[in-house]
Every structure is written in structure tokens, then in C-alpha cells.
Coordinates of C-alpha atoms and ligand atoms in Angstrom, one line a residue:
M1 CA 0.0 0.0 0.0
G2 CA 2.2 2.8 -1.3
N3 CA 2.4 6.5 -1.1
L4 CA 3.3 7.9 -4.5
V5 CA 3.2 11.0 -6.6
V6 CA 3.4 10.9 -10.4
K7 CA 4.0 14.2 -12.1
N8 CA 4.6 15.8 -15.5
A9 CA 2.9 13.1 -17.5
K10 CA 2.4 14.2 -21.1
Q11 CA -1.1 12.9 -20.7
L12 CA -2.8 11.3 -17.8
V13 CA -5.8 9.4 -19.0
T14 CA -8.4 8.7 -16.2
C15 CA -11.1 6.6 -17.9
A16 CA -13.3 8.1 -15.1
G17 CA -17.0 7.6 -15.2
T18 CA -19.8 5.4 -14.1
A19 CA -19.4 1.7 -15.0
P20 CA -20.3 0.3 -17.3
K21 CA -19.7 3.0 -20.0
R22 CA -21.9 2.6 -23.0
G23 CA -22.6 4.4 -26.3
L24 CA -21.0 7.8 -26.7
D25 CA -19.8 7.7 -23.1
L26 CA -17.6 4.7 -24.0
G27 CA -15.8 7.0 -26.5
S28 CA -14.6 9.4 -23.9
V29 CA -11.5 8.7 -21.7
Q30 CA -10.8 12.1 -20.1
V31 CA -7.2 13.2 -21.0
I32 CA -5.4 15.6 -18.6
E33 CA -2.4 17.2 -20.3
D34 CA 0.6 17.6 -18.0
G35 CA -1.1 15.3 -15.6
A36 CA -0.3 14.1 -12.2
I37 CA -1.7 11.9 -9.4
I38 CA -1.3 11.4 -5.7
V39 CA -1.8 7.9 -4.3
Q40 CA -1.9 7.6 -0.5
G41 CA -2.0 4.3 1.3
G42 CA -2.6 2.5 -2.1
I43 CA -5.7 4.6 -2.9
V44 CA -5.9 7.5 -5.4
D45 CA -6.2 10.7 -3.4
M46 CA -6.2 13.3 -6.2
V47 CA -5.9 13.4 -10.0
G48 CA -5.2 16.7 -11.9
T49 CA -2.7 18.8 -13.6
T50 CA 0.9 18.8 -12.3
E51 CA 0.3 22.4 -11.2
A52 CA -2.8 21.5 -9.2
I53 CA -1.2 18.5 -7.6
E54 CA 1.9 20.5 -6.6
E55 CA -0.4 23.1 -5.1
K56 CA -2.1 20.5 -3.1
L57 CA 1.1 18.9 -1.9
A58 CA 2.5 22.3 -0.8
H59 CA -0.5 22.9 1.4
G60 CA -1.2 19.3 2.2
H61 CA -0.4 19.4 5.9
W62 CA -2.8 16.5 6.3
Y63 CA -0.3 14.2 4.6
E64 CA 1.4 12.1 7.3
D65 CA 4.9 12.6 6.1
P66 CA 6.0 14.0 2.7
E67 CA 9.2 12.0 3.0
E68 CA 7.2 8.8 2.7
F69 CA 6.0 9.7 -0.8
T70 CA 7.9 8.2 -3.8
T71 CA 7.9 10.7 -6.6
I72 CA 8.0 9.6 -10.2
D73 CA 8.7 12.1 -13.0
A74 CA 6.7 10.9 -15.9
S75 CA 8.0 13.5 -18.4
G76 CA 7.4 12.3 -21.9
Q77 CA 5.2 9.5 -20.8
V78 CA 1.5 8.7 -20.8
V79 CA -0.3 7.4 -17.7
V80 CA -3.3 5.2 -18.0
P81 CA -5.2 2.9 -15.5
G82 CA -3.7 -0.5 -15.1
F83 CA -5.3 -2.9 -17.6
V84 CA -7.9 -5.4 -16.4
D85 CA -8.0 -8.7 -18.2
P86 CA -11.4 -10.2 -17.4
H87 CA -11.3 -13.5 -19.2
T88 CA -8.3 -15.9 -19.1
H89 CA -7.5 -19.6 -18.8
A90 CA -4.0 -18.7 -17.6
C91 CA -3.6 -21.6 -15.2
F92 CA -2.3 -24.4 -17.4
T93 CA 0.7 -26.5 -18.2
G94 CA 2.0 -27.9 -21.5
S95 CA 2.0 -26.6 -25.0
R96 CA -0.4 -27.2 -28.0
H97 CA 1.6 -25.6 -30.7
H98 CA 0.9 -28.6 -33.0
E99 CA -2.7 -27.5 -33.1
V100 CA -1.7 -24.3 -34.9
E101 CA -0.7 -26.3 -37.9
M102 CA -3.8 -28.5 -37.7
R103 CA -6.0 -25.4 -37.6
L104 CA -4.1 -23.8 -40.5
A105 CA -4.6 -27.0 -42.5
G106 CA -8.3 -26.6 -42.0
K107 CA -9.2 -28.6 -38.9
K108 CA -11.8 -26.9 -36.8
Y109 CA -11.4 -26.2 -33.1
L110 CA -14.3 -28.4 -32.1
E111 CA -13.1 -31.2 -34.4
I112 CA -9.8 -31.3 -32.5
L113 CA -11.7 -31.3 -29.2
A114 CA -14.0 -34.1 -30.4
A115 CA -11.0 -36.2 -31.3
G116 CA -9.7 -35.9 -27.7
G117 CA -7.3 -33.1 -28.3
G118 CA -7.7 -29.4 -27.7
I119 CA -8.9 -28.6 -24.2
L120 CA -8.7 -32.4 -23.4
G121 CA -5.0 -32.4 -24.3
T122 CA -4.4 -29.8 -21.7
V123 CA -6.6 -31.6 -19.2
A124 CA -4.4 -34.6 -19.3
K125 CA -1.3 -32.5 -18.6
V126 CA -2.9 -30.5 -15.8
R127 CA -4.1 -33.7 -14.1
D128 CA -0.5 -35.0 -14.2
C129 CA 1.0 -31.7 -12.9
E130 CA 2.0 -31.2 -9.3
E131 CA 0.1 -28.3 -7.7
G132 CA 3.2 -26.3 -6.8
A133 CA 4.4 -26.5 -10.4
L134 CA 1.1 -25.4 -11.7
A135 CA 1.1 -22.4 -9.3
E136 CA 4.6 -21.5 -10.4
E137 CA 3.7 -21.5 -14.1
T138 CA 0.6 -19.4 -13.4
Y139 CA 2.6 -17.0 -11.4
N140 CA 5.1 -16.6 -14.2
R141 CA 2.2 -15.8 -16.6
L142 CA 0.9 -13.2 -14.1
M143 CA 4.4 -11.5 -14.1
L144 CA 4.4 -11.5 -17.9
M145 CA 0.9 -9.9 -17.9
L146 CA 2.2 -7.3 -15.4
S147 CA 5.0 -6.4 -17.6
L148 CA 2.4 -5.7 -20.3
G149 CA 0.4 -3.4 -18.0
T150 CA -2.2 -5.7 -16.6
T151 CA -2.9 -5.2 -12.9
T152 CA -6.1 -7.2 -12.5
V153 CA -6.8 -10.6 -14.1
E154 CA -9.6 -13.1 -14.0
I155 CA -8.4 -16.8 -14.2
K156 CA -10.6 -19.8 -14.9
S157 CA -10.1 -23.4 -13.8
G158 CA -11.5 -25.9 -16.3
Y159 CA -8.5 -28.2 -17.2
G160 CA -9.2 -30.6 -14.3
L161 CA -12.8 -31.7 -15.1
D162 CA -12.9 -33.8 -11.9
T163 CA -13.5 -32.4 -8.4
E164 CA -10.0 -32.9 -7.0
T165 CA -8.2 -31.5 -10.0
E166 CA -10.6 -28.5 -10.3
L167 CA -9.9 -27.8 -6.6
K168 CA -6.1 -28.2 -7.3
M169 CA -6.3 -25.7 -10.1
L170 CA -8.2 -23.2 -7.9
R171 CA -5.7 -23.6 -5.1
A172 CA -2.9 -23.1 -7.7
I173 CA -4.6 -19.9 -8.8
A174 CA -4.8 -18.7 -5.2
N175 CA -1.2 -19.6 -4.6
A176 CA -0.1 -17.9 -7.8
S177 CA -2.0 -14.8 -6.6
A178 CA -0.3 -15.1 -3.2
M179 CA 3.1 -15.4 -4.8
A180 CA 2.4 -12.2 -6.8
R181 CA 2.0 -10.5 -3.4
E182 CA -0.6 -8.0 -4.5
Q183 CA 1.3 -6.9 -7.6
V184 CA -1.6 -8.3 -9.6
T185 CA -5.2 -8.8 -8.3
V186 CA -6.6 -12.2 -9.3
V187 CA -10.3 -13.0 -9.6
P188 CA -10.8 -16.8 -9.8
T189 CA -13.6 -18.6 -11.8
F190 CA -14.6 -22.2 -11.6
M191 CA -15.1 -23.7 -15.1
G192 CA -15.8 -27.4 -14.5
A193 CA -18.0 -27.2 -17.6
H194 CA -15.2 -26.5 -20.0
A195 CA -15.5 -29.8 -21.8
V196 CA -16.9 -33.3 -21.1
P197 CA -14.0 -35.4 -19.6
P198 CA -13.0 -38.7 -21.2
E199 CA -14.5 -40.8 -18.4
F200 CA -17.9 -39.3 -19.1
K201 CA -17.5 -39.3 -22.9
A202 CA -20.8 -41.3 -23.4
D203 CA -22.6 -39.7 -20.4
R204 CA -22.7 -36.0 -20.6
P205 CA -25.8 -35.8 -18.3
G206 CA -23.8 -37.8 -15.8
Y207 CA -21.1 -35.2 -15.8
V208 CA -23.5 -32.3 -15.6
D209 CA -25.0 -34.0 -12.6
R210 CA -21.5 -34.4 -11.0
I211 CA -20.9 -30.7 -11.5
C212 CA -24.2 -29.7 -9.9
R213 CA -24.3 -32.2 -7.1
E214 CA -20.7 -32.6 -6.1
M215 CA -18.3 -30.1 -7.7
L216 CA -20.3 -26.9 -7.2
P217 CA -21.1 -27.4 -3.5
R218 CA -17.4 -28.3 -2.8
I219 CA -16.2 -25.3 -4.8
A220 CA -18.6 -22.9 -3.1
E221 CA -17.6 -24.3 0.3
S222 CA -13.9 -23.8 -0.5
E223 CA -14.5 -20.1 -1.3
L224 CA -11.8 -20.5 -4.0
A225 CA -14.0 -19.1 -6.8
T226 CA -15.9 -15.9 -7.3
F227 CA -17.6 -16.9 -10.6
C228 CA -18.8 -20.0 -12.4
D229 CA -18.4 -20.1 -16.2
V230 CA -19.7 -22.7 -18.8
F231 CA -18.5 -23.3 -22.4
C232 CA -21.9 -23.3 -23.9
E233 CA -22.0 -24.8 -27.5
E234 CA -24.4 -27.3 -28.9
Q235 CA -21.5 -29.8 -29.3
V236 CA -20.0 -29.1 -25.8
F237 CA -22.6 -28.1 -23.2
P238 CA -26.0 -27.1 -24.8
A239 CA -28.1 -24.3 -23.4
D240 CA -30.1 -26.5 -21.0
D241 CA -27.0 -27.9 -19.4
A242 CA -25.6 -24.4 -19.0
R243 CA -28.8 -23.1 -17.5
R244 CA -28.8 -25.9 -14.9
I245 CA -25.1 -25.5 -14.0
L246 CA -25.3 -21.7 -13.8
A247 CA -28.6 -21.6 -11.8
T248 CA -27.0 -24.0 -9.3
A249 CA -23.9 -21.9 -9.1
S250 CA -26.0 -18.8 -8.6
Q251 CA -28.0 -20.4 -5.7
L252 CA -24.7 -21.3 -4.1
G253 CA -23.6 -17.6 -4.2
L254 CA -21.3 -17.7 -7.2
G255 CA -21.4 -15.0 -9.8
I256 CA -22.1 -16.1 -13.4
K257 CA -20.3 -16.0 -16.7
I258 CA -20.9 -17.9 -20.0
H259 CA -18.9 -18.6 -23.1
A260 CA -21.6 -17.6 -25.6
D261 CA -21.8 -17.6 -29.4
E262 CA -18.1 -18.4 -29.9
I263 CA -18.7 -21.0 -32.6
G264 CA -22.5 -21.3 -33.0
E265 CA -25.6 -19.6 -31.7
C266 CA -27.3 -22.2 -29.4
G267 CA -29.1 -20.0 -26.9
A268 CA -26.1 -19.4 -24.7
L269 CA -26.6 -15.6 -24.7
G270 CA -30.2 -16.0 -23.7
V271 CA -29.3 -18.2 -20.8
G272 CA -26.7 -15.6 -19.6
L273 CA -29.2 -12.8 -19.8
E274 CA -32.0 -14.8 -18.2
L275 CA -29.7 -15.6 -15.2
K276 CA -28.4 -12.0 -15.0
A277 CA -24.8 -13.1 -15.8
A278 CA -22.0 -10.6 -15.0
S279 CA -20.8 -11.2 -18.5
V280 CA -21.4 -13.1 -21.7
D281 CA -18.1 -13.7 -23.5
H282 CA -16.9 -14.1 -27.1
L283 CA -20.2 -13.2 -29.0
L284 CA -18.4 -14.0 -32.3
V285 CA -21.6 -15.0 -34.1
T286 CA -24.2 -12.9 -32.2
G287 CA -27.0 -11.6 -34.4
E288 CA -29.2 -8.5 -34.2
D289 CA -31.7 -9.9 -31.7
G290 CA -28.9 -10.9 -29.3
I291 CA -27.3 -7.5 -29.6
R292 CA -30.6 -5.8 -28.8
H293 CA -31.2 -8.0 -25.7
L294 CA -27.7 -7.5 -24.5
A295 CA -28.1 -3.7 -24.8
D296 CA -31.2 -3.9 -22.7
S297 CA -29.4 -5.7 -19.8
D298 CA -26.8 -5.0 -17.2
T299 CA -24.7 -7.8 -18.5
C300 CA -21.3 -7.0 -20.1
G301 CA -20.3 -8.4 -23.4
V302 CA -16.7 -9.5 -23.2
L303 CA -15.1 -9.5 -26.6
L304 CA -12.0 -11.6 -27.3
P305 CA -10.6 -10.5 -30.7
G306 CA -7.4 -12.5 -30.3
T307 CA -9.5 -15.7 -30.3
A308 CA -11.4 -14.6 -33.4
F309 CA -8.0 -13.9 -35.0
C310 CA -6.6 -17.3 -34.1
L311 CA -9.7 -19.4 -34.9
R312 CA -9.7 -17.9 -38.4
E313 CA -13.5 -17.7 -38.6
G314 CA -13.0 -14.9 -41.0
H315 CA -14.6 -12.2 -38.9
F316 CA -14.6 -10.6 -35.5
A317 CA -17.4 -10.1 -33.0
P318 CA -19.8 -7.3 -34.1
G319 CA -18.3 -4.9 -31.5
R320 CA -19.0 -1.7 -33.4
R321 CA -22.7 -2.7 -33.8
M322 CA -22.9 -3.6 -30.1
I323 CA -21.5 -0.3 -29.0
D324 CA -23.8 1.6 -31.3
A325 CA -26.8 -0.3 -30.0
G326 CA -25.8 0.6 -26.4
C327 CA -24.3 -2.7 -25.1
A328 CA -21.7 -2.6 -22.3
V329 CA -18.6 -4.1 -23.8
A330 CA -15.2 -5.1 -22.4
L331 CA -12.0 -6.6 -23.9
A332 CA -10.0 -9.6 -22.7
T333 CA -7.1 -11.8 -24.0
D334 CA -8.7 -15.2 -23.4
C335 CA -5.1 -16.2 -22.7
N336 CA -5.1 -20.0 -23.1
P337 CA -2.9 -22.7 -24.7
G338 CA -5.3 -23.5 -27.5
S339 CA -7.5 -20.8 -29.1
C340 CA -5.5 -17.7 -28.1
Y341 CA -2.1 -17.8 -26.5
T342 CA -1.3 -14.2 -25.6
E343 CA -1.0 -12.1 -22.4
S344 CA -1.2 -8.8 -24.1
M345 CA -4.1 -6.4 -23.5
P346 CA -2.6 -3.7 -25.8
L347 CA -2.6 -6.2 -28.6
M348 CA -6.3 -6.9 -27.9
M349 CA -7.0 -3.1 -28.1
A350 CA -5.3 -2.9 -31.4
M351 CA -7.3 -5.8 -32.7
A352 CA -10.5 -4.3 -31.4
C353 CA -9.8 -1.1 -33.4
F354 CA -8.6 -2.6 -36.6
G355 CA -10.7 -5.7 -36.5
M356 CA -14.0 -4.5 -35.0
G357 CA -13.9 -0.7 -35.6
L358 CA -13.6 0.5 -32.1
T359 CA -11.9 3.8 -31.5
P360 CA -8.7 3.9 -29.4
A361 CA -10.7 5.6 -26.6
E362 CA -13.4 2.9 -26.7
A363 CA -10.8 0.2 -26.6
L364 CA -9.1 1.7 -23.6
N365 CA -12.3 2.1 -21.6
A366 CA -13.2 -1.5 -22.6
A367 CA -9.8 -2.8 -21.4
T368 CA -10.0 -0.9 -18.0
L369 CA -13.2 0.4 -16.5
N370 CA -15.7 -1.9 -18.4
A371 CA -13.4 -4.9 -18.0
A372 CA -13.4 -4.2 -14.2
Y373 CA -17.2 -4.0 -14.3
S374 CA -17.4 -7.4 -16.0
I375 CA -15.7 -9.1 -13.1
G376 CA -17.3 -7.1 -10.4
V377 CA -14.4 -4.9 -9.3
A378 CA -15.3 -1.5 -10.9
D379 CA -15.8 0.0 -7.5
R380 CA -12.1 -0.6 -6.7
T381 CA -10.1 -0.4 -9.9
G382 CA -10.3 0.3 -13.7
S383 CA -10.1 4.1 -13.6
L384 CA -8.0 6.7 -12.0
E385 CA -10.4 8.4 -9.6
E386 CA -10.3 9.4 -6.0
G387 CA -11.0 6.5 -3.7
K388 CA -10.0 3.8 -6.2
A389 CA -6.8 1.7 -6.1
G390 CA -3.7 3.4 -7.4
D391 CA -3.2 0.9 -10.2
L392 CA -1.6 2.6 -13.2
V393 CA 0.7 2.2 -16.1
L394 CA 3.4 4.6 -17.4
L395 CA 3.7 4.2 -21.2
D396 CA 6.7 5.3 -23.2
C397 CA 4.8 7.0 -25.9
P398 CA 3.6 10.5 -26.7
D399 CA -0.2 9.9 -26.8
Y400 CA -2.5 7.1 -25.5
R401 CA -3.6 6.4 -29.0
H402 CA -0.1 4.9 -29.6
L403 CA -1.3 1.9 -27.6
V404 CA -3.3 0.9 -30.7
Y405 CA -1.4 2.8 -33.5
H406 CA 2.0 1.4 -32.7
F407 CA 1.1 -2.2 -32.0
G408 CA 2.9 -5.4 -31.4
I409 CA 5.6 -3.9 -29.2
N410 CA 5.6 -3.3 -25.4
Q411 CA 5.3 0.4 -24.6
V412 CA 5.0 -0.2 -20.8
G413 CA 7.8 1.6 -18.9
M414 CA 6.5 1.2 -15.4
V415 CA 3.6 -0.3 -13.6
V416 CA 2.2 0.9 -10.2
K417 CA -0.1 -1.4 -8.2
K418 CA -1.9 0.1 -5.2
G419 CA 0.7 2.9 -5.1
E420 CA 3.7 0.5 -5.2
L421 CA 6.1 0.5 -8.1
V422 CA 5.9 -3.1 -9.1
Y423 CA 7.5 -3.2 -12.6
V424 CA 10.2 -1.1 -14.2
R425 CA 11.4 -1.9 -17.8
N426 CA 15.1 -2.7 -17.7
Ligands
NIG501 O1 -12.4 -19.4 -24.6 N1 -13.9 -22.1 -25.7 C1 -13.4 -22.6 -24.7 N2 -12.3 -22.2 -24.0 C2 -11.3 -21.4 -24.4 C3 -10.2 -22.2 -25.1 C4 -9.5 -23.1 -24.2 C5 -8.5 -24.0 -24.8 O2 -8.6 -24.3 -26.0 O3 -7.7 -24.6 -24.1 C6 -11.8 -20.2 -25.2 O4 -11.6 -20.2 -26.5
FE502 FE1 -12.3 -18.6 -22.8

């Protein structure tokens, strides 16, 4: 919980506003030229111009001890809120690079899964992996994310697919988070319904039963997960299965998310909206009706342009249409070993702009404040406003739009989490 002052930023972009931002509001980020910020005890105390901040510091007799403040000169840099990555499968072991060539040769993602590969390939490796090693790998990924400016990340289980391995994954996620010692905030999600495991190959209802009667009560009791998510596709878990699993999770006090309309439209979006999900994710093939219903709800649409890119479906989610229709949208990496292996939120922002037609301001809001909203933490992080966590990124670029414009490189110079300097580019 640090005490910190950042001054002289070429731009300080607050992303301030009421979450979730929608429509025209999503297009405004609030840029303060020659910006500065005071963080006290890990919490943002004031945001303004360097002049206004210096004025306050000079007369701020209420600050405990000015010596205890670290000062950073951000001359020539741009300050933005720490990125929030609200959809990842970053707890895994093993590589599936061979699937890249299979997909490039025309094999479909679900064909690979049906043949026992894909998600199930990673399940075999995670079941074999010792808990400590899994935590270590996950921690390493968190540190890579941090170096790319991400200060809050959601991580799903879902490569265990039996009670003990799912719990092992959730403990590994908790341990990775503890190892990160508050440098990154982790929001854990239980995703036992990620695929049907081999031992239930011929008995999907039996597995759904297992999830509802055994896994979910154990997971809820363990308090290791905040949300429950389901991969809802006709060929994986159809809408009725998803409804039953998510309704059970909701009764047990878990928040709800759903992988919807990633490959086909099977009613997943409707299930998410009906159960008041925090987010419906992917939405690659969502049509006009779905967009209208989403716009009328408090549910956030989490768009994963990296996955659309890697699955080579030939199009992205209708992000532009969604924003114009008034949907709350956020961006995420989907970081996973199969359909999208990247930790980079700035790359997702670039893809959102060039692939879906978002503006750089919309992409930044979608990767910060709205992303925080989609995992229930917008009251704490996602924008630089008084009372929120001092989570911020110093970018080595002259304008925040370079995040999108100059893509594929890392522009992160420093990262501050709760007022502590946690990453400096060497
Ligand atoms: O969001 N669709 C299901 N789950 C992930 C991929 C996980 C994997 O392939 O390992 C997704 O695309
Ligand atoms: Fe996913």
C-alpha cells in the first residue's frame, strides 16, 4: 500500500466515469495534459494537472509525512489505468503448438476437441501436474501480464474436469496470486463445464450431474472461486446444461459468466441474460436480436478479438454494432494454450480497433473500467479516480492512441499497483 506521486505526464488518462460505460460515453476517456496523481495508502487521493497536484502537496499538511511519498517524474510518458484482463485460462501447463498447424490446415477447433485433443489435451497434462508447479507456471504468466500493463486478471479453472483436479487448479490460482504479493489482483472462476472429460464421454448428463451435485457445492464451500463459467455450445454443453449449472452456481452464491456464441448460436446468450450473468463472453456470431437483448441488460459483453483472429473464422465479433446499440462491452485476452495464447491487452486493443472498428478511446475504456465491471471490481479499480486503487501504467509514448497505433511492441515503462512501483522496464 504505497504513497506515491506521479508528475509531469504528457497525458494522464483517467477513464473516469460510471461503470459500465456505453454508447457515446464509451468513446470518452478524459485526458489531462501535463497530468499528475497522488496515491496515499494505495488509494488514489487526487488526479489533476501537475500544477494543481503541486499546489495540493504544498498545502497538504494533512499528509502524514511528505518524505514517505515516492515521486516519479513521468515527463514524456502517458499514464493510463492498469489494464484489467477479465477472461483468461492462464492456469495451465503444456503446449499445444501442434494445433496451430492443424487449424491452419483446415481442422476446426471443435473437431480437434471431439478427437480428444484441444482442451482435453491440456486436461491430461494438468491432471498430471503437481500443484506447486502449476502455481509457479501461473505466477510466471501473471508476471508477464504485469510487464504488459495488466494489474487485475480473471483466471478460470477448467483443465481438471474432476472435483479434485478442479480444486487443485483453484488452489494453484490462489497460490499464484499469493506469490504475486498483490502486484496483480486475481479474480478466480470455476469452469468445470469447459469440456466433457473422457471418463464421461458417453454420459454428458452424468457429468453435468456431477458438477451440480458434487463439484459446485465443494467449490462454493472452499471459497476459492468468485464466478462460475460454462463453455456453452451445442456440441459441448448445450443451453439446457448451461442453465442448470449456472442456476445451481448462482444459488450457491457464485457470480455467473458464460462462453456464448463463440462458434455457433445455441441460446447461450439468452441463458446468460436470463440468469443475469455478470458477462457473456466471445459473441463472435451474435446476431441483431442478441445485440438488442444485451443492450437492454446490465450484463457486459466481453469480446476476445485474439481468439477470433486465431480461430480464423474470417470475422470478428460485431463490436461496433454492439456499442452503437448501447451494449456494455469489455475486452480480454482469453489467454489459453489453444485458441489464443497471448498475455497482451494492448494487442487486444489494437485488434479491437482494426478488427472491430472501435476507436482507441473505446478500446481503452473496454480494457479498463468496463473490464473491471465485467468481473465485479469496478468500484475498486479500472479508472484513476479518488477512492480507487492506485493501479496505473506509465507508457513510453507521446499519446495514449499509440497503444493501438504502434502495435505489437511493449510500450510499458513502469507499472504501479496500489501505489507501489511493481514493474520497471530494464
Ligand atoms: O475461450 N472455448 C473454450 N475455452 C477457451 C479455449 C480453451 C482451450 O482451447 O484450451 C476459449 O476459447
Ligand atoms: Fe475462454
